[in-house]
Coordinates of C-alpha atoms (C1' of nucleotides) in Angstrom, one line a residue:
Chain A
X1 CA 164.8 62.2 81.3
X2 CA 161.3 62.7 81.4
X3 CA 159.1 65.0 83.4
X4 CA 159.1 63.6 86.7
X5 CA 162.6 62.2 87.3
X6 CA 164.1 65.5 85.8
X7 CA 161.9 67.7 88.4
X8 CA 162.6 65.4 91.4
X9 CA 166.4 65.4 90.2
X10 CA 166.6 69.5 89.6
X11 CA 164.8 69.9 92.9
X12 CA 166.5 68.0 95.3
X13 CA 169.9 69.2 93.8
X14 CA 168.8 72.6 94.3
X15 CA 167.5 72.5 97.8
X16 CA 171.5 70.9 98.1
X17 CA 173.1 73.6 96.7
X18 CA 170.6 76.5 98.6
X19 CA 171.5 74.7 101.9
X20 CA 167.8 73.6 102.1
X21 CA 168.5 70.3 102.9
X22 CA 171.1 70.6 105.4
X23 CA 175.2 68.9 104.6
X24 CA 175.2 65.8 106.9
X25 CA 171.5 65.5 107.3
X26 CA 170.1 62.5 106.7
X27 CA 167.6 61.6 103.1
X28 CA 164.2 59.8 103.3
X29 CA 163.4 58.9 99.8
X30 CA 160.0 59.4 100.7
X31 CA 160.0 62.5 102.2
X32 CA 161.7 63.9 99.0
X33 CA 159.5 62.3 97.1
X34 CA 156.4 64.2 99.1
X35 CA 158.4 67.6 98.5
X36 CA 158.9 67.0 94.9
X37 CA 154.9 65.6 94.4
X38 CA 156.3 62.3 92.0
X39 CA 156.6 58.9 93.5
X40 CA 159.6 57.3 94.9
X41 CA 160.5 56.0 92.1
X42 CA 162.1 59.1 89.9
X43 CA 163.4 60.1 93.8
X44 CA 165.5 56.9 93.7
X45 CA 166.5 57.2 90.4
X46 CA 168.1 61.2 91.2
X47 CA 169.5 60.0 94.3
X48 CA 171.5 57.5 92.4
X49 CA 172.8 60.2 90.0
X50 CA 173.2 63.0 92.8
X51 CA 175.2 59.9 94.7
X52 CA 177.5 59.6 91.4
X53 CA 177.5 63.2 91.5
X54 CA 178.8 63.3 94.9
X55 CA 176.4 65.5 96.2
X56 CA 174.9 62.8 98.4
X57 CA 176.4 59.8 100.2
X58 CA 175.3 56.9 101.7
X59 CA 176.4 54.9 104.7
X60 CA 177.3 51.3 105.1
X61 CA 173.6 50.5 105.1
X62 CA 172.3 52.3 101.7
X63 CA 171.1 55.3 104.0
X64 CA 171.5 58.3 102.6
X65 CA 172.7 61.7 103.9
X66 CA 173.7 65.0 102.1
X67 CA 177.6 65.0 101.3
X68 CA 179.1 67.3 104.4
X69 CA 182.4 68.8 102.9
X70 CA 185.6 69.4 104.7
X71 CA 187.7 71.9 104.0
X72 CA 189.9 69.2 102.2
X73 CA 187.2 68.0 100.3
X74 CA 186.9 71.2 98.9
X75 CA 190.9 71.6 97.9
X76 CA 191.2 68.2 96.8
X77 CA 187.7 69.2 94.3
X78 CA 189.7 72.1 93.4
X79 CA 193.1 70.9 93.0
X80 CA 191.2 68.3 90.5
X81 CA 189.2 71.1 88.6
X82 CA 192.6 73.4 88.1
X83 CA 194.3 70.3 86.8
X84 CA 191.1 69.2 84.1
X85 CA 190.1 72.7 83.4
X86 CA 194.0 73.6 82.3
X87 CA 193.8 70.3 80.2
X88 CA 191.0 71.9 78.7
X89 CA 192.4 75.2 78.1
X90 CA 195.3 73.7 76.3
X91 CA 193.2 71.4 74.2
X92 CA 190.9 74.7 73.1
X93 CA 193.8 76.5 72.5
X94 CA 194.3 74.0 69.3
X95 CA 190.7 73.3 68.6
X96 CA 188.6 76.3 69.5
X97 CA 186.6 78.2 66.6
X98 CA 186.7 82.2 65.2
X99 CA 182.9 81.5 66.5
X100 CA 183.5 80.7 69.7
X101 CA 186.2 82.9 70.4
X102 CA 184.1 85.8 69.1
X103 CA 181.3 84.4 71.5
X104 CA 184.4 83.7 74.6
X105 CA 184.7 88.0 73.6
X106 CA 181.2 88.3 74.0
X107 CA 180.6 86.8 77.3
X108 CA 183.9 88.9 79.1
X109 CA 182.9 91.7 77.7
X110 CA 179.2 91.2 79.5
X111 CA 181.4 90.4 82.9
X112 CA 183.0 93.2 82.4
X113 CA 180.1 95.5 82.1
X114 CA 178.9 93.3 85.1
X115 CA 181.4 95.1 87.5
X116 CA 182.4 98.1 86.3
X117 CA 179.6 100.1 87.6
X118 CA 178.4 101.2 90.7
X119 CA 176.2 98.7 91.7
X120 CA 177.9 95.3 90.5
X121 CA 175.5 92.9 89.0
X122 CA 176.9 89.8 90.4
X123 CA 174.6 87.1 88.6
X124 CA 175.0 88.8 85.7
X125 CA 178.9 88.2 86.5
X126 CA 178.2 84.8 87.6
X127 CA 176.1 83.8 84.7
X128 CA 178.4 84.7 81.8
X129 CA 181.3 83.8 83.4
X130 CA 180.1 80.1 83.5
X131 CA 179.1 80.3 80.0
X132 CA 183.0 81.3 79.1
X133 CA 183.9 78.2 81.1
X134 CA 181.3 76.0 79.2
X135 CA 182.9 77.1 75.5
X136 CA 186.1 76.0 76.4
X137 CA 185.0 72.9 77.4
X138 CA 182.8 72.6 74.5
X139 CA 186.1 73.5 72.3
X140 CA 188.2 71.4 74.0
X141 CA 186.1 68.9 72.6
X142 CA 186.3 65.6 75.1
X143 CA 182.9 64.5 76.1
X144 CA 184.7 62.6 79.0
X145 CA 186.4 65.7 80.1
X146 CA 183.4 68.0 80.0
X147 CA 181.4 65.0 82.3
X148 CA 184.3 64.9 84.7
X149 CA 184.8 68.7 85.3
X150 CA 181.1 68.3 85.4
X151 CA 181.2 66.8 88.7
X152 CA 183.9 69.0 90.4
X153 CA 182.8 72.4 89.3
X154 CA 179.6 72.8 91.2
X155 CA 180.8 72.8 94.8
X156 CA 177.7 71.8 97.4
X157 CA 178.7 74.4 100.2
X158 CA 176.9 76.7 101.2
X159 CA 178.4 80.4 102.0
X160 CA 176.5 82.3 104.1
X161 CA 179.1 85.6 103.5
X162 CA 179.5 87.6 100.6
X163 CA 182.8 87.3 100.9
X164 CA 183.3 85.5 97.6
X165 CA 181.8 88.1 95.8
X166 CA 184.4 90.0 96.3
X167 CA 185.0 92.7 93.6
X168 CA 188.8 93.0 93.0
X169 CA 188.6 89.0 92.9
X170 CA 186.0 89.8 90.1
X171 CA 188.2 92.2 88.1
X172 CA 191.1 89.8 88.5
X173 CA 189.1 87.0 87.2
X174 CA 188.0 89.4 84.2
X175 CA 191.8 90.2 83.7
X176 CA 192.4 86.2 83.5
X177 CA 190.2 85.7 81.2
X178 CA 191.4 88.7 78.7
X179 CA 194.4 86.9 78.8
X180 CA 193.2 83.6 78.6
X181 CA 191.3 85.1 75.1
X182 CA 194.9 86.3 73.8
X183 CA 196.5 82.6 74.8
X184 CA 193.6 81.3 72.5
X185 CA 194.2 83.3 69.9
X186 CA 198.0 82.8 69.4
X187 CA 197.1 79.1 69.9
X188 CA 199.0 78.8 72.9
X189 CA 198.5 75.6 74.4
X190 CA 200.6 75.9 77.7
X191 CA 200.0 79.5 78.3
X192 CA 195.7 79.1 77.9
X193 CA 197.2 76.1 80.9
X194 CA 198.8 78.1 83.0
X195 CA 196.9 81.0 83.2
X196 CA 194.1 78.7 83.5
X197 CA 195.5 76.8 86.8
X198 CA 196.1 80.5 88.5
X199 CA 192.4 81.3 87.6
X200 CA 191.2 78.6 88.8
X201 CA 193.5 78.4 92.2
X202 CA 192.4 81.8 93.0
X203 CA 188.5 80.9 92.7
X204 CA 189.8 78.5 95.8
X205 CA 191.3 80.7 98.1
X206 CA 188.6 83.2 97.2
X207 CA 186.0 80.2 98.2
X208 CA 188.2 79.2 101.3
X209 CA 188.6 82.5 102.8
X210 CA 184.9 82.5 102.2
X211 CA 184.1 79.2 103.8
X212 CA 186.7 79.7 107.0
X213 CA 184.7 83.0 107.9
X214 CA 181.3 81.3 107.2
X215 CA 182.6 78.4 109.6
X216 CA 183.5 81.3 111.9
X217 CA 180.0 82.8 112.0
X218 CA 178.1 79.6 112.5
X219 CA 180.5 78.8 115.2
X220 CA 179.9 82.6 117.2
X221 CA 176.4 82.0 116.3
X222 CA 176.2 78.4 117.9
X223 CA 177.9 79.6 121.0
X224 CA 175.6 82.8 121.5
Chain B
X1 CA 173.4 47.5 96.4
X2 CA 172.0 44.5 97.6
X3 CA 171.7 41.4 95.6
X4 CA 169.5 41.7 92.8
X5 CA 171.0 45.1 91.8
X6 CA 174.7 44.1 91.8
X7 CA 173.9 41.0 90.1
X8 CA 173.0 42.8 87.5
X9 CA 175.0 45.7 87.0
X10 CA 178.1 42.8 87.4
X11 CA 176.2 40.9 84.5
X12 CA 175.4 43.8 82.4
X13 CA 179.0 44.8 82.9
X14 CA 180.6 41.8 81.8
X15 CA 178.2 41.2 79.0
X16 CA 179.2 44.6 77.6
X17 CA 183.5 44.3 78.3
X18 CA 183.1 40.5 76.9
X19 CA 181.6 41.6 73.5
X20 CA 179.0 40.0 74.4
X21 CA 176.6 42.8 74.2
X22 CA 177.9 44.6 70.7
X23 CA 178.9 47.7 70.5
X24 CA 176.3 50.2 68.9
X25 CA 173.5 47.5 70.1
X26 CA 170.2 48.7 71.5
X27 CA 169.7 46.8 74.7
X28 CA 166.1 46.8 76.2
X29 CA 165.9 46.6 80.0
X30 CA 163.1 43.9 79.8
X31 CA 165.4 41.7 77.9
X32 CA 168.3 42.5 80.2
X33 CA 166.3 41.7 83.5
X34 CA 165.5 38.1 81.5
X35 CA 168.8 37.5 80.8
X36 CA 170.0 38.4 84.5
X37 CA 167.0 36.8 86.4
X38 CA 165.7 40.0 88.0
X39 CA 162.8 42.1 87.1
X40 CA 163.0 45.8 85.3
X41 CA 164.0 48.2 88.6
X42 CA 167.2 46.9 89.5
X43 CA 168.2 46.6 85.6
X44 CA 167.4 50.6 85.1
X45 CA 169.6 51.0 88.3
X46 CA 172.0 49.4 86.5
X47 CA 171.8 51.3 83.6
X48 CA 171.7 54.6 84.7
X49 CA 175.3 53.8 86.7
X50 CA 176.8 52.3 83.1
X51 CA 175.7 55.1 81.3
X52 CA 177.2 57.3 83.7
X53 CA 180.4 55.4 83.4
X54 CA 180.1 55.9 79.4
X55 CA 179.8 52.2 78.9
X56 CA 175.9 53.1 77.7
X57 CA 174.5 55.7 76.1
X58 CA 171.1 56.8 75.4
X59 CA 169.5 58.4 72.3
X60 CA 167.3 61.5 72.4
X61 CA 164.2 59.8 73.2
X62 CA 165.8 57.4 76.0
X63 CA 166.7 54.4 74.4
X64 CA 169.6 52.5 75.4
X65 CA 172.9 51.1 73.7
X66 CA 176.2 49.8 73.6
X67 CA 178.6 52.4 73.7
X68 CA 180.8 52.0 70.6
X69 CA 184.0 53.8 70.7
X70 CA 186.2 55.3 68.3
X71 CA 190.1 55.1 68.0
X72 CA 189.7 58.9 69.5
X73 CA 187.7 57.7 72.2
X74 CA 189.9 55.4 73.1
X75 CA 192.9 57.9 73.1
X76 CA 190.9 60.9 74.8
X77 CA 190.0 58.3 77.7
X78 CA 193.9 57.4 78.3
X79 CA 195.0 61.0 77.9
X80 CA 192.9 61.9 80.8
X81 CA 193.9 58.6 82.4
X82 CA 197.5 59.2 82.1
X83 CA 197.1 62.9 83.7
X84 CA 195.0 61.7 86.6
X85 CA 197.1 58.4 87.3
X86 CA 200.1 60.8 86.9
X87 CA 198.2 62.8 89.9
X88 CA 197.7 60.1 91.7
X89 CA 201.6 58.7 92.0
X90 CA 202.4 62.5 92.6
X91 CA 199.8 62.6 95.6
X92 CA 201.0 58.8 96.5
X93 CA 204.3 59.6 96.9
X94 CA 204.0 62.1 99.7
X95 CA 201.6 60.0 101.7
X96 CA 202.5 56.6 101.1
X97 CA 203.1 54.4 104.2
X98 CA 206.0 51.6 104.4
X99 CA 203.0 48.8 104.7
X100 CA 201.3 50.3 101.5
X101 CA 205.2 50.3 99.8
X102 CA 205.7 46.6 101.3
X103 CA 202.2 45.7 99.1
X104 CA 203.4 47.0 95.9
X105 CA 207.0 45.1 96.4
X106 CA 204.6 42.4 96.8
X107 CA 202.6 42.5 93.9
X108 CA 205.4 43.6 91.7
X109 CA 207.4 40.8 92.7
X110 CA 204.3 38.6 91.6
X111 CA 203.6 40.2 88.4
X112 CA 207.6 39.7 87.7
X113 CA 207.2 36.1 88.4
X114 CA 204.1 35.7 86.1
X115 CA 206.0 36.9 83.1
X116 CA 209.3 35.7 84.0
X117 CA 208.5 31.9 83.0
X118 CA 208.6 29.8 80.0
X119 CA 204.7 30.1 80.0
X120 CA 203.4 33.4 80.6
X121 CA 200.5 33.3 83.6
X122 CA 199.2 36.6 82.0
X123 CA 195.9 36.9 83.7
X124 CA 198.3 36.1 87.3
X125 CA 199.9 39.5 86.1
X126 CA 197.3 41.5 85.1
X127 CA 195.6 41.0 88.3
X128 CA 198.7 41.9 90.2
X129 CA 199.5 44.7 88.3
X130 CA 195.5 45.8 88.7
X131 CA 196.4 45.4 92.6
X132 CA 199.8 47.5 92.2
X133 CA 197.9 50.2 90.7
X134 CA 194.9 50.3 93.5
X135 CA 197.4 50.5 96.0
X136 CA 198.7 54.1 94.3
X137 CA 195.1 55.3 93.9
X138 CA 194.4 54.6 97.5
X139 CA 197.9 56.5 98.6
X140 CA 196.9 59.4 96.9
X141 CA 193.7 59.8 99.4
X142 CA 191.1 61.6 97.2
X143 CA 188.5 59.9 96.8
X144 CA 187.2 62.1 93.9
X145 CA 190.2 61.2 92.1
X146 CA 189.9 57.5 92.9
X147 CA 186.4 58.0 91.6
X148 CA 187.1 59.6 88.2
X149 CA 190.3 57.2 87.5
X150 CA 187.1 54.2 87.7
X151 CA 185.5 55.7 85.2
X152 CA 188.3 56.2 82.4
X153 CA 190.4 52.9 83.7
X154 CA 188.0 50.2 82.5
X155 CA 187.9 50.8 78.6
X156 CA 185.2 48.7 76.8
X157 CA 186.9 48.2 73.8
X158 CA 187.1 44.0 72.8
X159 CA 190.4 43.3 71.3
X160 CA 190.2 39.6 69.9
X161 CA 194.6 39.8 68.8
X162 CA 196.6 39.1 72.3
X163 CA 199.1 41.4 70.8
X164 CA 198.0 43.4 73.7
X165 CA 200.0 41.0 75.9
X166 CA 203.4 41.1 74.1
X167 CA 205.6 40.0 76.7
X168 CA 208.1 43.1 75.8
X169 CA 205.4 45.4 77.0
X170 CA 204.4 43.8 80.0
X171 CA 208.4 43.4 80.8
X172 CA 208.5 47.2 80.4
X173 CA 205.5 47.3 82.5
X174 CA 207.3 46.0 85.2
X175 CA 210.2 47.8 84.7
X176 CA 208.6 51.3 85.3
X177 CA 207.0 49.8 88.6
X178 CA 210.4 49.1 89.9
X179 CA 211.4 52.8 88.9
X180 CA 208.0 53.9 90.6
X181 CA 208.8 52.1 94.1
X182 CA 212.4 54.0 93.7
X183 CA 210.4 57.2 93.3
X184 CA 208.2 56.2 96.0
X185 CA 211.0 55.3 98.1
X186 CA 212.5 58.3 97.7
X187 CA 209.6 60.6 98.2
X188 CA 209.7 61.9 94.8
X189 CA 206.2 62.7 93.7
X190 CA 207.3 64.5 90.1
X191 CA 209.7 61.4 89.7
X192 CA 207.1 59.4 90.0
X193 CA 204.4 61.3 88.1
X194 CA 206.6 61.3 84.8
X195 CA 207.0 57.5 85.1
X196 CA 202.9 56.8 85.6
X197 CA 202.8 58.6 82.5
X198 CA 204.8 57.4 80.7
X199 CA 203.8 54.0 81.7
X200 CA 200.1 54.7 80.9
X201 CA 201.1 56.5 77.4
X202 CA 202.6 53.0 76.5
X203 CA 199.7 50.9 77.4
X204 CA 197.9 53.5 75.2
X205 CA 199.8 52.8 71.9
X206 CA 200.1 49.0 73.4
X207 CA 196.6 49.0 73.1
X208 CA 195.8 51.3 70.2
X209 CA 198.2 48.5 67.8
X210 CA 196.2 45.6 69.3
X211 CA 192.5 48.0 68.3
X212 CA 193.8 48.8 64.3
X213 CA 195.3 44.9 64.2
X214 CA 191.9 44.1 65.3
X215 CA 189.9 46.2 63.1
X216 CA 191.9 44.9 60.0
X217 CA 191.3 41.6 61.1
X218 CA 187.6 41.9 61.5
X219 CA 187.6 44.2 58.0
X220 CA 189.2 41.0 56.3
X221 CA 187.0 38.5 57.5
X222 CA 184.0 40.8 57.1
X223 CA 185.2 40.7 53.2
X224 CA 185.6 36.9 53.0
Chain C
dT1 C1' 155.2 57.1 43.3
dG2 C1' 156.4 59.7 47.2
dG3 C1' 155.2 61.3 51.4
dC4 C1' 152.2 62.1 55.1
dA5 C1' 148.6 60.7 58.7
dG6 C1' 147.0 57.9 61.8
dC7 C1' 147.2 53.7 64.0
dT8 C1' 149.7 49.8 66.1
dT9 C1' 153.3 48.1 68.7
dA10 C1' 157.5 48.3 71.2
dT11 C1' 159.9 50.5 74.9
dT12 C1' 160.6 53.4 78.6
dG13 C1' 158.6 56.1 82.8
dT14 C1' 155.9 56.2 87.0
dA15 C1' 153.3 54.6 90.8
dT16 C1' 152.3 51.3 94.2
dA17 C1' 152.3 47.2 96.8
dC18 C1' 155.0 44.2 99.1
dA19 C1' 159.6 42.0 100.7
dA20 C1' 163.9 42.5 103.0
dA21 C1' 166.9 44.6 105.9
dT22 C1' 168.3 47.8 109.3
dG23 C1' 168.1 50.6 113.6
dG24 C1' 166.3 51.6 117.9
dC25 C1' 164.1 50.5 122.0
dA26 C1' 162.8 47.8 125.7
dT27 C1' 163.1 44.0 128.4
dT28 C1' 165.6 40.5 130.6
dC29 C1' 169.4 38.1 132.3
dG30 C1' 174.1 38.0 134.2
Chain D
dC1 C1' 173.6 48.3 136.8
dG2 C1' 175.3 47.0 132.2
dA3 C1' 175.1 44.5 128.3
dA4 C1' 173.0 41.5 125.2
dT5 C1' 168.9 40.0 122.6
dG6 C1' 164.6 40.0 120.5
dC7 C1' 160.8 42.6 118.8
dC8 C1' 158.8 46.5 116.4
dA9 C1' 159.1 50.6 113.5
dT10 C1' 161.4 52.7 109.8
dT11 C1' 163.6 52.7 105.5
dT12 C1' 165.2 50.9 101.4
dG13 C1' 165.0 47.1 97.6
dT14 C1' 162.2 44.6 94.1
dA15 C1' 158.4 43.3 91.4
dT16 C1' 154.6 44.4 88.7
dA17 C1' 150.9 46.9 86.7
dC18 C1' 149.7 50.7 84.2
dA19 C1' 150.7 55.2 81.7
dA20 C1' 153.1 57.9 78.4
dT21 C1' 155.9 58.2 74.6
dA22 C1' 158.3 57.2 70.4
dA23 C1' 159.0 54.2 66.4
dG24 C1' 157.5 51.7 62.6
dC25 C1' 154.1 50.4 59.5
dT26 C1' 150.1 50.7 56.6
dG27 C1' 147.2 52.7 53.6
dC28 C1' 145.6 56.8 51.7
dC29 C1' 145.9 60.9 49.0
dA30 C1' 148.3 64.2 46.1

DNA sequence: TGGCAGCTTATTGTATACAAATGGCATTCG
DNA sequence: CGAATGCCATTTGTATACAATAAGCTGCCA
């Protein structure tokens, strides 16, 4: 996509994600099209792919609102992202390269380094943990796969707690993925699954412990 | 989407599932919003949905075509369909009400009757038996899941053999519903899981015969 | 003759004007 | 006083004109 649709489209998914645009509220398409300086045009076009996305819904009468997730929402995204990304580990586990295990090294190695110091870098953490996530995908080799887990692995709530962050959580996830590496290399299918599925359902709990104290706060914060 | 725009994405739809747009065509949205009697904006609506559903792609520089898929297309598309339906019957079966379970008796009981004749009503049946499995999909209550199972469900693949309709098939076909409203009945989520996949891995090879008969057919009178 | 440059044409992207539809408000009638 | 209805404001849908971009062709030059 072109200039203007691809800025309108990164812009208003990002003011999603940062919590800018508040979950619930309600979307002009020409006020976003004011805040992103491009006609309403490109706006329609990346509300219709932020709908698909289901980071946006619309009521009964094409009025659209940011998506406001519950709780369930957020399981039910999860339960389906354990359940794809396993599928994908076990596909890698037959298909993935020495190259992109050697880069799969790379990037946990980074993590690693990430929080094994006395001031963790999270991003850094953050940042090469998803690109460990994208080469499996990439070497599980399904272009339908990679667009589905597309659409549950970037979750629009907003944690106002660092709680996620948490560093043991980290290390654990670094110690998953060591063994994840091994699974791969042995070409083992239903182990690269499984440990997969406990990575992944951990990540939730981690997020839901997360989102359950956020809830908390807003709620002490509202009544004070 | 009001009129114009679901006119044509149901137009643009068929013409692609119908053969009538061929696979690995360019289409041009000016010559779509002729051919469905609306002007450019609702087309490019259109378009951007059917990409996202894989029935289009695009090229590097944004042009448009028939998505033409391969024999591993086809198969990725129903492995992921067979693990999500699978999902789906395990989720159904824990949250299924009686009225839902009185529905699928219903349409089973239909579907049975459409193939149990001297002349086979197939399109009776595979409307019922599109019915039966909406009825699971809705039971299982995530609409994420209902959303991804759209996109892998429809497969634009144009068989011109009815080998796809062997009568043994769709008599198996019914078989395993009857096996699913037992699991059902029962509460038995894994029972039923195994038998949606099951039942989808058949329609896969089912359908994968009908695609090589095809392809042979077309290869022959390609060389005549 | 082969390939590259520049132009021409085909196609998509964006903006804007206008049409349709929806929601909210106020007024009126029971 | 409450509910229903009609009008006005707001918002989205569609068409069209124009801009930008990419593809294909032609002719020139090495």
């Amino acid at each position: 996509m072109s200039r203007a649709s691809e800025r309108a489209y990164n812009n208003i998914r990002s003011m999603i994600l940062s919590g800018e645009l508040q979950p619930g509220s309600q979307i002009r398409e020409e006020a976003l099209a004011e805040l992103c300086g491009v006609s309403r045009t490109p706006v329609r076009d990346s509300l219709r792919r932020l709908e698909a996305e289901m980071f946006i819904r619309r009521n009964d009468s094409q009025r659209s609102f940011v998506a406001d997730w519950s709780l369930d929402d957020l399981e039910d995204a999860f339960q389906l992202r354990a359940m794809l990304e396993a599928h994908a580990a076990k596909r890698a586990a037959s298909r993935i390269t020495r190259e992109q295990l050697g880069r799969l090294r790379h990037h946990n190695a980074q993590l690693k380094q990430a929080i094994d110091i006395p001031n963790p870098d999270v991003p850094k953490f953050l940042d090469h943990n998803r690109q460990f996530h994208a080469i499996i995908v990439a070497a599980a080799a399904s272009e339908r796969l990679a667009s589905m887990l597309g659409q549950v692995t970037e979750q629009p709530v907003v944690l106002r707690t660092a709680r996620q962050y948490d560093l043991e959580n980290l290390r654990r996830s670094h110690h998953d993925h060591d063994e994840l590496l091994i699974a791969f290399d042995k070409r083992d299918g239903e182990w690269a699954a499984a440990v997969m599925t406990g990575h992944i359902r951990r990540a939730f709990h981690a997020y839901a412990q997360a989102h359950s104290t956020d809830t908390e706060i807003r709620k002490s914060n509202l009544a004070a």
